[in-house]
Short mmCIF file of N, CA and C in Angstrom, two decimals:
data_model
loop_
_atom_site.label_atom_id
_atom_site.label_comp_id
_atom_site.label_asym_id
_atom_site.label_seq_id
_atom_site.Cartn_x
_atom_site.Cartn_y
_atom_site.Cartn_z
N UNK A 24 97.92 101.47 123.52
CA UNK A 24 97.55 100.44 122.58
C UNK A 24 98.67 99.39 122.55
N UNK A 25 98.35 98.18 122.31
CA UNK A 25 99.33 97.10 122.29
C UNK A 25 100.20 97.26 121.04
N UNK A 26 101.51 97.15 121.22
CA UNK A 26 102.45 97.32 120.12
C UNK A 26 102.15 96.39 118.95
N UNK A 27 101.72 95.16 119.26
CA UNK A 27 101.41 94.21 118.19
C UNK A 27 100.27 94.74 117.31
N UNK A 28 99.28 95.40 117.92
CA UNK A 28 98.16 95.96 117.15
C UNK A 28 98.63 97.10 116.24
N UNK A 29 99.53 97.93 116.75
CA UNK A 29 100.07 99.02 115.93
C UNK A 29 100.84 98.44 114.75
N UNK A 30 101.65 97.42 115.01
CA UNK A 30 102.42 96.77 113.95
C UNK A 30 101.49 96.15 112.90
N UNK A 31 100.43 95.48 113.35
CA UNK A 31 99.45 94.89 112.42
C UNK A 31 98.81 95.98 111.56
N UNK A 32 98.44 97.09 112.18
CA UNK A 32 97.81 98.19 111.45
C UNK A 32 98.75 98.77 110.40
N UNK A 33 100.00 98.99 110.77
CA UNK A 33 100.98 99.53 109.83
C UNK A 33 101.22 98.57 108.67
N UNK A 34 101.30 97.31 108.99
CA UNK A 34 101.55 96.30 107.96
C UNK A 34 100.40 96.26 106.96
N UNK A 35 99.17 96.32 107.47
CA UNK A 35 98.00 96.31 106.58
C UNK A 35 97.93 97.61 105.78
N UNK A 36 98.14 98.74 106.45
CA UNK A 36 98.05 100.06 105.82
C UNK A 36 98.99 100.16 104.62
N UNK A 37 100.22 99.70 104.80
CA UNK A 37 101.24 99.84 103.76
C UNK A 37 101.41 98.58 102.92
N UNK A 38 100.61 97.55 103.21
CA UNK A 38 100.64 96.28 102.48
C UNK A 38 102.07 95.71 102.48
N UNK A 39 102.63 95.58 103.68
CA UNK A 39 104.01 95.11 103.84
C UNK A 39 104.06 93.62 104.13
N UNK A 40 105.03 92.96 103.54
CA UNK A 40 105.30 91.57 103.88
C UNK A 40 106.22 91.51 105.09
N UNK A 41 106.43 90.31 105.60
CA UNK A 41 107.30 90.13 106.78
C UNK A 41 108.71 90.65 106.50
N UNK A 42 109.24 90.36 105.31
CA UNK A 42 110.59 90.78 104.96
C UNK A 42 110.68 92.30 104.88
N UNK A 43 109.61 92.96 104.43
CA UNK A 43 109.60 94.42 104.36
C UNK A 43 109.70 95.04 105.75
N UNK A 44 109.04 94.42 106.72
CA UNK A 44 109.11 94.92 108.10
C UNK A 44 110.55 94.80 108.60
N UNK A 45 111.19 93.67 108.32
CA UNK A 45 112.59 93.48 108.73
C UNK A 45 113.46 94.54 108.07
N UNK A 46 113.21 94.83 106.79
CA UNK A 46 114.01 95.83 106.07
C UNK A 46 113.81 97.24 106.65
N UNK A 47 112.58 97.54 107.10
CA UNK A 47 112.35 98.83 107.76
C UNK A 47 113.20 98.96 109.01
N UNK A 48 113.24 97.89 109.79
CA UNK A 48 114.04 97.90 111.02
C UNK A 48 115.51 98.08 110.69
N UNK A 49 115.97 97.43 109.62
CA UNK A 49 117.37 97.55 109.21
C UNK A 49 117.71 98.97 108.77
N UNK A 50 116.74 99.70 108.23
CA UNK A 50 116.98 101.10 107.86
C UNK A 50 117.29 101.94 109.10
N UNK A 51 116.61 101.63 110.19
CA UNK A 51 116.82 102.37 111.44
C UNK A 51 118.11 101.95 112.12
N UNK A 52 118.39 100.64 112.12
CA UNK A 52 119.58 100.11 112.77
C UNK A 52 119.95 98.78 112.12
N UNK A 53 120.98 98.77 111.28
CA UNK A 53 121.36 97.55 110.57
C UNK A 53 121.74 96.38 111.49
N UNK A 54 122.11 96.69 112.72
CA UNK A 54 122.55 95.64 113.65
C UNK A 54 121.46 95.13 114.57
N UNK A 55 120.24 95.67 114.44
CA UNK A 55 119.16 95.25 115.35
C UNK A 55 118.75 93.82 115.02
N UNK A 56 118.69 92.95 116.04
CA UNK A 56 118.38 91.54 115.79
C UNK A 56 116.88 91.30 115.59
N UNK A 57 116.46 91.16 114.33
CA UNK A 57 115.06 90.87 114.02
C UNK A 57 115.03 90.02 112.75
N UNK A 58 114.25 88.96 112.80
CA UNK A 58 114.13 88.05 111.65
C UNK A 58 112.66 87.93 111.24
N UNK A 59 112.42 87.35 110.07
CA UNK A 59 111.05 87.18 109.57
C UNK A 59 110.19 86.37 110.54
N UNK A 60 110.78 85.36 111.17
CA UNK A 60 110.03 84.53 112.12
C UNK A 60 109.54 85.35 113.31
N UNK A 61 110.36 86.31 113.74
CA UNK A 61 109.96 87.20 114.84
C UNK A 61 108.75 88.02 114.42
N UNK A 62 108.80 88.56 113.21
CA UNK A 62 107.69 89.38 112.71
C UNK A 62 106.42 88.55 112.64
N UNK A 63 106.52 87.32 112.15
CA UNK A 63 105.34 86.43 112.09
C UNK A 63 104.77 86.21 113.48
N UNK A 64 105.63 86.03 114.48
CA UNK A 64 105.18 85.81 115.86
C UNK A 64 104.49 87.05 116.41
N UNK A 65 104.95 88.25 116.02
CA UNK A 65 104.32 89.50 116.48
C UNK A 65 102.93 89.66 115.89
N UNK A 66 102.72 89.12 114.71
CA UNK A 66 101.45 89.34 114.01
C UNK A 66 100.37 88.35 114.41
N UNK A 67 100.74 87.30 115.13
CA UNK A 67 99.75 86.33 115.61
C UNK A 67 98.89 86.95 116.71
N UNK A 68 97.70 86.41 116.90
CA UNK A 68 96.83 86.83 117.99
C UNK A 68 97.33 86.21 119.29
N UNK A 69 96.99 86.83 120.41
CA UNK A 69 97.48 86.37 121.72
C UNK A 69 97.18 84.91 122.00
N UNK A 70 96.01 84.44 121.56
CA UNK A 70 95.61 83.07 121.87
C UNK A 70 96.24 82.04 120.94
N UNK A 71 96.90 82.48 119.88
CA UNK A 71 97.51 81.55 118.93
C UNK A 71 98.87 81.09 119.43
N UNK A 72 99.20 79.81 119.18
CA UNK A 72 100.52 79.33 119.62
C UNK A 72 101.64 80.02 118.83
N UNK A 73 102.71 80.35 119.52
CA UNK A 73 103.84 81.02 118.89
C UNK A 73 103.77 82.54 118.98
N UNK A 74 102.69 83.07 119.58
CA UNK A 74 102.54 84.52 119.74
C UNK A 74 103.69 85.07 120.56
N UNK A 75 104.17 86.23 120.17
CA UNK A 75 105.25 86.91 120.90
C UNK A 75 104.87 88.38 121.02
N UNK A 76 105.02 88.96 122.18
CA UNK A 76 104.71 90.38 122.38
C UNK A 76 105.78 91.23 121.70
N UNK A 77 105.33 92.25 120.98
CA UNK A 77 106.23 93.17 120.29
C UNK A 77 106.76 94.18 121.31
N UNK A 78 108.07 94.23 121.45
CA UNK A 78 108.67 95.12 122.44
C UNK A 78 108.65 96.56 121.95
N UNK A 79 108.85 97.49 122.88
CA UNK A 79 108.94 98.90 122.53
C UNK A 79 110.12 99.14 121.58
N UNK A 80 111.22 98.43 121.80
CA UNK A 80 112.40 98.61 120.95
C UNK A 80 112.10 98.23 119.51
N UNK A 81 111.40 97.13 119.30
CA UNK A 81 111.06 96.70 117.93
C UNK A 81 110.16 97.72 117.27
N UNK A 82 109.10 98.15 117.96
CA UNK A 82 108.17 99.12 117.38
C UNK A 82 108.87 100.44 117.09
N UNK A 83 109.74 100.88 117.98
CA UNK A 83 110.49 102.12 117.77
C UNK A 83 111.36 102.02 116.52
N UNK A 84 112.01 100.88 116.33
CA UNK A 84 112.85 100.68 115.15
C UNK A 84 112.00 100.63 113.88
N UNK A 85 110.84 100.00 113.94
CA UNK A 85 109.95 99.96 112.77
C UNK A 85 109.52 101.38 112.39
N UNK A 86 109.10 102.16 113.38
CA UNK A 86 108.64 103.52 113.11
C UNK A 86 109.77 104.41 112.60
N UNK A 87 110.95 104.28 113.19
CA UNK A 87 112.10 105.06 112.71
C UNK A 87 112.49 104.64 111.30
N UNK A 88 112.43 103.35 111.01
CA UNK A 88 112.71 102.86 109.67
C UNK A 88 111.69 103.36 108.66
N UNK A 89 110.45 103.46 109.10
CA UNK A 89 109.39 103.98 108.23
C UNK A 89 109.66 105.44 107.87
N UNK A 90 110.12 106.20 108.84
CA UNK A 90 110.45 107.61 108.59
C UNK A 90 111.58 107.70 107.57
N UNK A 91 112.62 106.90 107.74
CA UNK A 91 113.74 106.91 106.80
C UNK A 91 113.27 106.46 105.42
N UNK A 92 112.43 105.43 105.37
CA UNK A 92 111.93 104.91 104.10
C UNK A 92 111.09 105.95 103.33
N UNK A 93 110.21 106.63 104.03
CA UNK A 93 109.30 107.56 103.37
C UNK A 93 109.92 108.94 103.14
N UNK A 94 110.80 109.36 104.01
CA UNK A 94 111.35 110.72 103.91
C UNK A 94 112.82 110.77 103.54
N UNK A 95 113.51 109.66 103.70
CA UNK A 95 114.94 109.65 103.43
C UNK A 95 115.73 110.01 104.67
N UNK A 96 117.03 109.77 104.60
CA UNK A 96 117.91 110.04 105.74
C UNK A 96 118.60 111.38 105.51
N UNK A 97 118.63 112.21 106.53
CA UNK A 97 119.30 113.51 106.44
C UNK A 97 120.72 113.34 106.96
N UNK A 98 121.69 113.37 106.05
CA UNK A 98 123.08 113.13 106.42
C UNK A 98 123.68 114.26 107.26
N UNK A 99 123.07 115.45 107.20
CA UNK A 99 123.62 116.58 107.95
C UNK A 99 123.26 116.54 109.43
N UNK A 100 122.33 115.70 109.79
CA UNK A 100 121.88 115.60 111.18
C UNK A 100 122.26 114.23 111.74
N UNK A 101 122.79 114.22 112.94
CA UNK A 101 123.13 112.95 113.60
C UNK A 101 121.85 112.17 113.89
N UNK A 102 121.88 110.84 113.72
CA UNK A 102 120.67 110.06 113.99
C UNK A 102 120.26 110.18 115.46
N UNK A 103 118.95 110.27 115.66
CA UNK A 103 118.42 110.37 117.03
C UNK A 103 118.45 108.99 117.68
N UNK A 104 118.67 108.95 118.99
CA UNK A 104 118.63 107.65 119.66
C UNK A 104 117.19 107.10 119.64
N UNK A 105 117.09 105.80 119.59
CA UNK A 105 115.78 105.15 119.55
C UNK A 105 115.16 105.21 120.94
N UNK A 106 113.86 105.51 120.99
CA UNK A 106 113.16 105.60 122.27
C UNK A 106 113.17 104.25 122.99
N UNK A 107 113.30 104.31 124.29
CA UNK A 107 113.26 103.09 125.09
C UNK A 107 111.83 102.74 125.46
N UNK A 108 110.99 103.75 125.54
CA UNK A 108 109.59 103.57 125.93
C UNK A 108 108.71 104.20 124.86
N UNK A 109 107.82 103.43 124.29
CA UNK A 109 106.92 103.92 123.25
C UNK A 109 105.52 104.09 123.84
N UNK A 110 105.03 105.33 123.78
CA UNK A 110 103.65 105.59 124.21
C UNK A 110 102.82 105.86 122.95
N UNK A 111 101.52 105.95 123.12
CA UNK A 111 100.64 106.27 121.99
C UNK A 111 101.01 107.62 121.39
N UNK A 112 101.41 108.57 122.25
CA UNK A 112 101.80 109.90 121.75
C UNK A 112 103.03 109.81 120.85
N UNK A 113 103.98 108.97 121.21
CA UNK A 113 105.20 108.81 120.40
C UNK A 113 104.84 108.17 119.05
N UNK A 114 103.96 107.18 119.05
CA UNK A 114 103.52 106.55 117.80
C UNK A 114 102.87 107.60 116.91
N UNK A 115 102.00 108.41 117.49
CA UNK A 115 101.32 109.47 116.75
C UNK A 115 102.32 110.45 116.15
N UNK A 116 103.31 110.86 116.95
CA UNK A 116 104.33 111.81 116.48
C UNK A 116 105.14 111.22 115.33
N UNK A 117 105.57 109.98 115.48
CA UNK A 117 106.40 109.36 114.46
C UNK A 117 105.63 109.15 113.15
N UNK A 118 104.36 108.80 113.25
CA UNK A 118 103.55 108.65 112.04
C UNK A 118 103.30 110.00 111.37
N UNK A 119 103.15 111.02 112.19
CA UNK A 119 102.97 112.37 111.64
C UNK A 119 104.21 112.79 110.85
N UNK A 120 105.38 112.51 111.41
CA UNK A 120 106.63 112.85 110.73
C UNK A 120 106.80 112.00 109.47
N UNK A 121 106.57 110.69 109.58
CA UNK A 121 106.78 109.78 108.45
C UNK A 121 105.92 110.17 107.25
N UNK A 122 104.66 110.50 107.49
CA UNK A 122 103.74 110.82 106.39
C UNK A 122 103.66 112.31 106.10
N UNK A 123 104.52 113.10 106.78
CA UNK A 123 104.59 114.55 106.56
C UNK A 123 103.21 115.22 106.67
N UNK A 124 102.53 114.93 107.78
CA UNK A 124 101.18 115.45 107.99
C UNK A 124 101.22 116.79 108.72
N UNK A 125 100.52 117.76 108.19
CA UNK A 125 100.33 119.05 108.84
C UNK A 125 99.07 118.95 109.71
N UNK A 126 98.79 120.01 110.49
CA UNK A 126 97.60 120.01 111.36
C UNK A 126 96.32 119.76 110.57
N UNK A 127 96.21 120.40 109.41
CA UNK A 127 95.02 120.24 108.57
C UNK A 127 94.86 118.77 108.16
N UNK A 128 95.97 118.15 107.79
CA UNK A 128 95.94 116.75 107.40
C UNK A 128 95.53 115.86 108.58
N UNK A 129 96.06 116.17 109.74
CA UNK A 129 95.73 115.38 110.93
C UNK A 129 94.24 115.46 111.23
N UNK A 130 93.70 116.67 111.17
CA UNK A 130 92.25 116.84 111.41
C UNK A 130 91.45 116.05 110.39
N UNK A 131 91.90 116.05 109.13
CA UNK A 131 91.19 115.32 108.09
C UNK A 131 91.25 113.81 108.32
N UNK A 132 92.40 113.33 108.76
CA UNK A 132 92.55 111.89 109.04
C UNK A 132 91.57 111.47 110.14
N UNK A 133 91.49 112.27 111.21
CA UNK A 133 90.55 111.95 112.28
C UNK A 133 89.11 112.05 111.79
N UNK A 134 88.81 113.06 110.99
CA UNK A 134 87.45 113.23 110.46
C UNK A 134 87.07 112.07 109.55
N UNK A 135 88.03 111.60 108.73
CA UNK A 135 87.76 110.47 107.84
C UNK A 135 87.42 109.21 108.62
N UNK A 136 87.98 109.09 109.80
CA UNK A 136 87.72 107.93 110.66
C UNK A 136 86.43 108.11 111.45
N UNK A 137 85.76 109.26 111.28
CA UNK A 137 84.53 109.52 112.03
C UNK A 137 84.80 109.91 113.47
N UNK A 138 85.95 110.52 113.71
CA UNK A 138 86.37 110.86 115.07
C UNK A 138 87.00 112.25 115.06
N UNK A 139 86.19 113.31 114.83
CA UNK A 139 86.78 114.65 114.74
C UNK A 139 87.44 115.07 116.06
N UNK A 140 88.56 115.79 115.93
CA UNK A 140 89.34 116.25 117.09
C UNK A 140 89.52 117.77 116.94
N UNK A 141 89.36 118.49 118.05
CA UNK A 141 89.51 119.94 118.01
C UNK A 141 90.99 120.34 117.92
N UNK A 142 91.24 121.59 117.53
CA UNK A 142 92.62 122.07 117.42
C UNK A 142 93.37 122.01 118.75
N UNK A 143 92.77 122.51 119.85
CA UNK A 143 93.49 122.44 121.14
C UNK A 143 93.75 121.00 121.58
N UNK A 144 92.80 120.12 121.29
CA UNK A 144 92.95 118.72 121.66
C UNK A 144 94.13 118.10 120.90
N UNK A 145 94.22 118.41 119.61
CA UNK A 145 95.30 117.87 118.79
C UNK A 145 96.66 118.42 119.22
N UNK A 146 96.74 119.72 119.46
CA UNK A 146 98.03 120.30 119.86
C UNK A 146 98.48 119.78 121.22
N UNK A 147 97.54 119.44 122.10
CA UNK A 147 97.88 118.91 123.42
C UNK A 147 98.56 117.55 123.32
N UNK A 148 98.25 116.80 122.27
CA UNK A 148 98.84 115.47 122.08
C UNK A 148 100.33 115.55 121.74
N UNK A 149 100.76 116.68 121.17
CA UNK A 149 102.14 116.81 120.73
C UNK A 149 103.01 117.64 121.67
N UNK A 150 102.49 117.98 122.83
CA UNK A 150 103.28 118.72 123.82
C UNK A 150 104.17 117.76 124.61
N UNK A 151 105.14 118.33 125.31
CA UNK A 151 106.02 117.54 126.16
C UNK A 151 105.22 117.05 127.37
N UNK A 152 105.50 115.85 127.87
CA UNK A 152 104.74 115.30 128.99
C UNK A 152 104.66 116.20 130.23
N UNK A 153 105.64 117.03 130.50
CA UNK A 153 105.59 117.89 131.67
C UNK A 153 104.78 119.17 131.49
N UNK A 154 104.39 119.47 130.27
CA UNK A 154 103.67 120.71 129.96
C UNK A 154 102.27 120.66 130.58
N UNK A 155 101.77 121.83 131.03
CA UNK A 155 100.47 121.86 131.71
C UNK A 155 99.31 121.48 130.79
N UNK A 156 99.46 121.66 129.47
CA UNK A 156 98.39 121.31 128.54
C UNK A 156 98.60 119.98 127.83
N UNK A 157 99.59 119.21 128.29
CA UNK A 157 99.86 117.89 127.70
C UNK A 157 98.66 116.98 127.90
N UNK A 158 98.37 116.17 126.89
CA UNK A 158 97.30 115.19 127.01
C UNK A 158 97.81 113.86 126.49
N UNK A 159 97.64 112.82 127.27
CA UNK A 159 98.04 111.48 126.85
C UNK A 159 97.08 111.00 125.77
N UNK A 160 97.64 110.37 124.76
CA UNK A 160 96.84 109.84 123.65
C UNK A 160 96.25 108.50 124.09
N UNK A 161 94.95 108.41 124.09
CA UNK A 161 94.28 107.17 124.48
C UNK A 161 94.29 106.15 123.36
N UNK A 162 93.96 104.91 123.72
CA UNK A 162 93.93 103.84 122.73
C UNK A 162 92.90 104.09 121.63
N UNK A 163 91.72 104.60 122.03
CA UNK A 163 90.66 104.85 121.05
C UNK A 163 91.10 105.92 120.05
N UNK A 164 91.76 106.95 120.53
CA UNK A 164 92.22 108.03 119.67
C UNK A 164 93.25 107.50 118.67
N UNK A 165 94.23 106.74 119.13
CA UNK A 165 95.25 106.18 118.25
C UNK A 165 94.63 105.20 117.26
N UNK A 166 93.71 104.38 117.74
CA UNK A 166 93.04 103.41 116.86
C UNK A 166 92.30 104.13 115.73
N UNK A 167 91.61 105.22 116.06
CA UNK A 167 90.89 105.98 115.03
C UNK A 167 91.86 106.69 114.09
N UNK A 168 92.99 107.16 114.61
CA UNK A 168 93.99 107.78 113.74
C UNK A 168 94.53 106.76 112.75
N UNK A 169 94.86 105.57 113.23
CA UNK A 169 95.36 104.52 112.34
C UNK A 169 94.31 104.14 111.30
N UNK A 170 93.05 104.10 111.72
CA UNK A 170 91.97 103.78 110.78
C UNK A 170 91.86 104.86 109.70
N UNK A 171 91.87 106.13 110.09
CA UNK A 171 91.79 107.23 109.14
C UNK A 171 93.00 107.30 108.23
N UNK A 172 94.19 107.03 108.79
CA UNK A 172 95.41 107.04 107.99
C UNK A 172 95.40 105.90 106.98
N UNK A 173 94.87 104.77 107.38
CA UNK A 173 94.74 103.63 106.46
C UNK A 173 93.82 104.00 105.30
N UNK A 174 92.70 104.65 105.61
CA UNK A 174 91.80 105.08 104.54
C UNK A 174 92.50 106.05 103.60
N UNK A 175 93.31 106.92 104.15
CA UNK A 175 94.04 107.91 103.34
C UNK A 175 95.09 107.24 102.45
N UNK A 176 95.85 106.30 103.01
CA UNK A 176 96.95 105.66 102.29
C UNK A 176 96.44 104.65 101.26
N UNK A 177 95.49 103.81 101.68
CA UNK A 177 95.01 102.75 100.79
C UNK A 177 93.89 103.23 99.88
N UNK A 178 93.34 104.40 100.18
CA UNK A 178 92.20 104.89 99.39
C UNK A 178 90.93 104.26 99.92
N UNK A 179 89.97 105.11 100.25
CA UNK A 179 88.80 104.58 100.92
C UNK A 179 87.59 104.71 100.10
#
């Protein structure tokens, strides 16, 4: 899925302003260069003038900042390095951690979106890429997860 679409979905889901997105990034890394104008450019449609593609680094910082914002920072554990490459599986994992979703919750989120997922299918999404039962998360699956999570967070 395009990073800009994920960012748009998160912003709508949590009703965040441009400055809030910048603050999330600052929670993950206070030195990361991101301004409100950059966020506005990420939220534009591709055909609109001023559109800018959201990089993996920006999305990774937003997701890490969201985890810190919702769950707090654990001082006893060293901060994890930010991912260089963001896949749909990584987005799914980070959202699962941020919202503290268990398997039952994940199944309910998919069901709420009208896209039920079986237990083996769900567990395959969270395996390591080299594992024989690993399954790449498709765009449709992530889109439905974001839709179901939005219904859960905003109330449907």
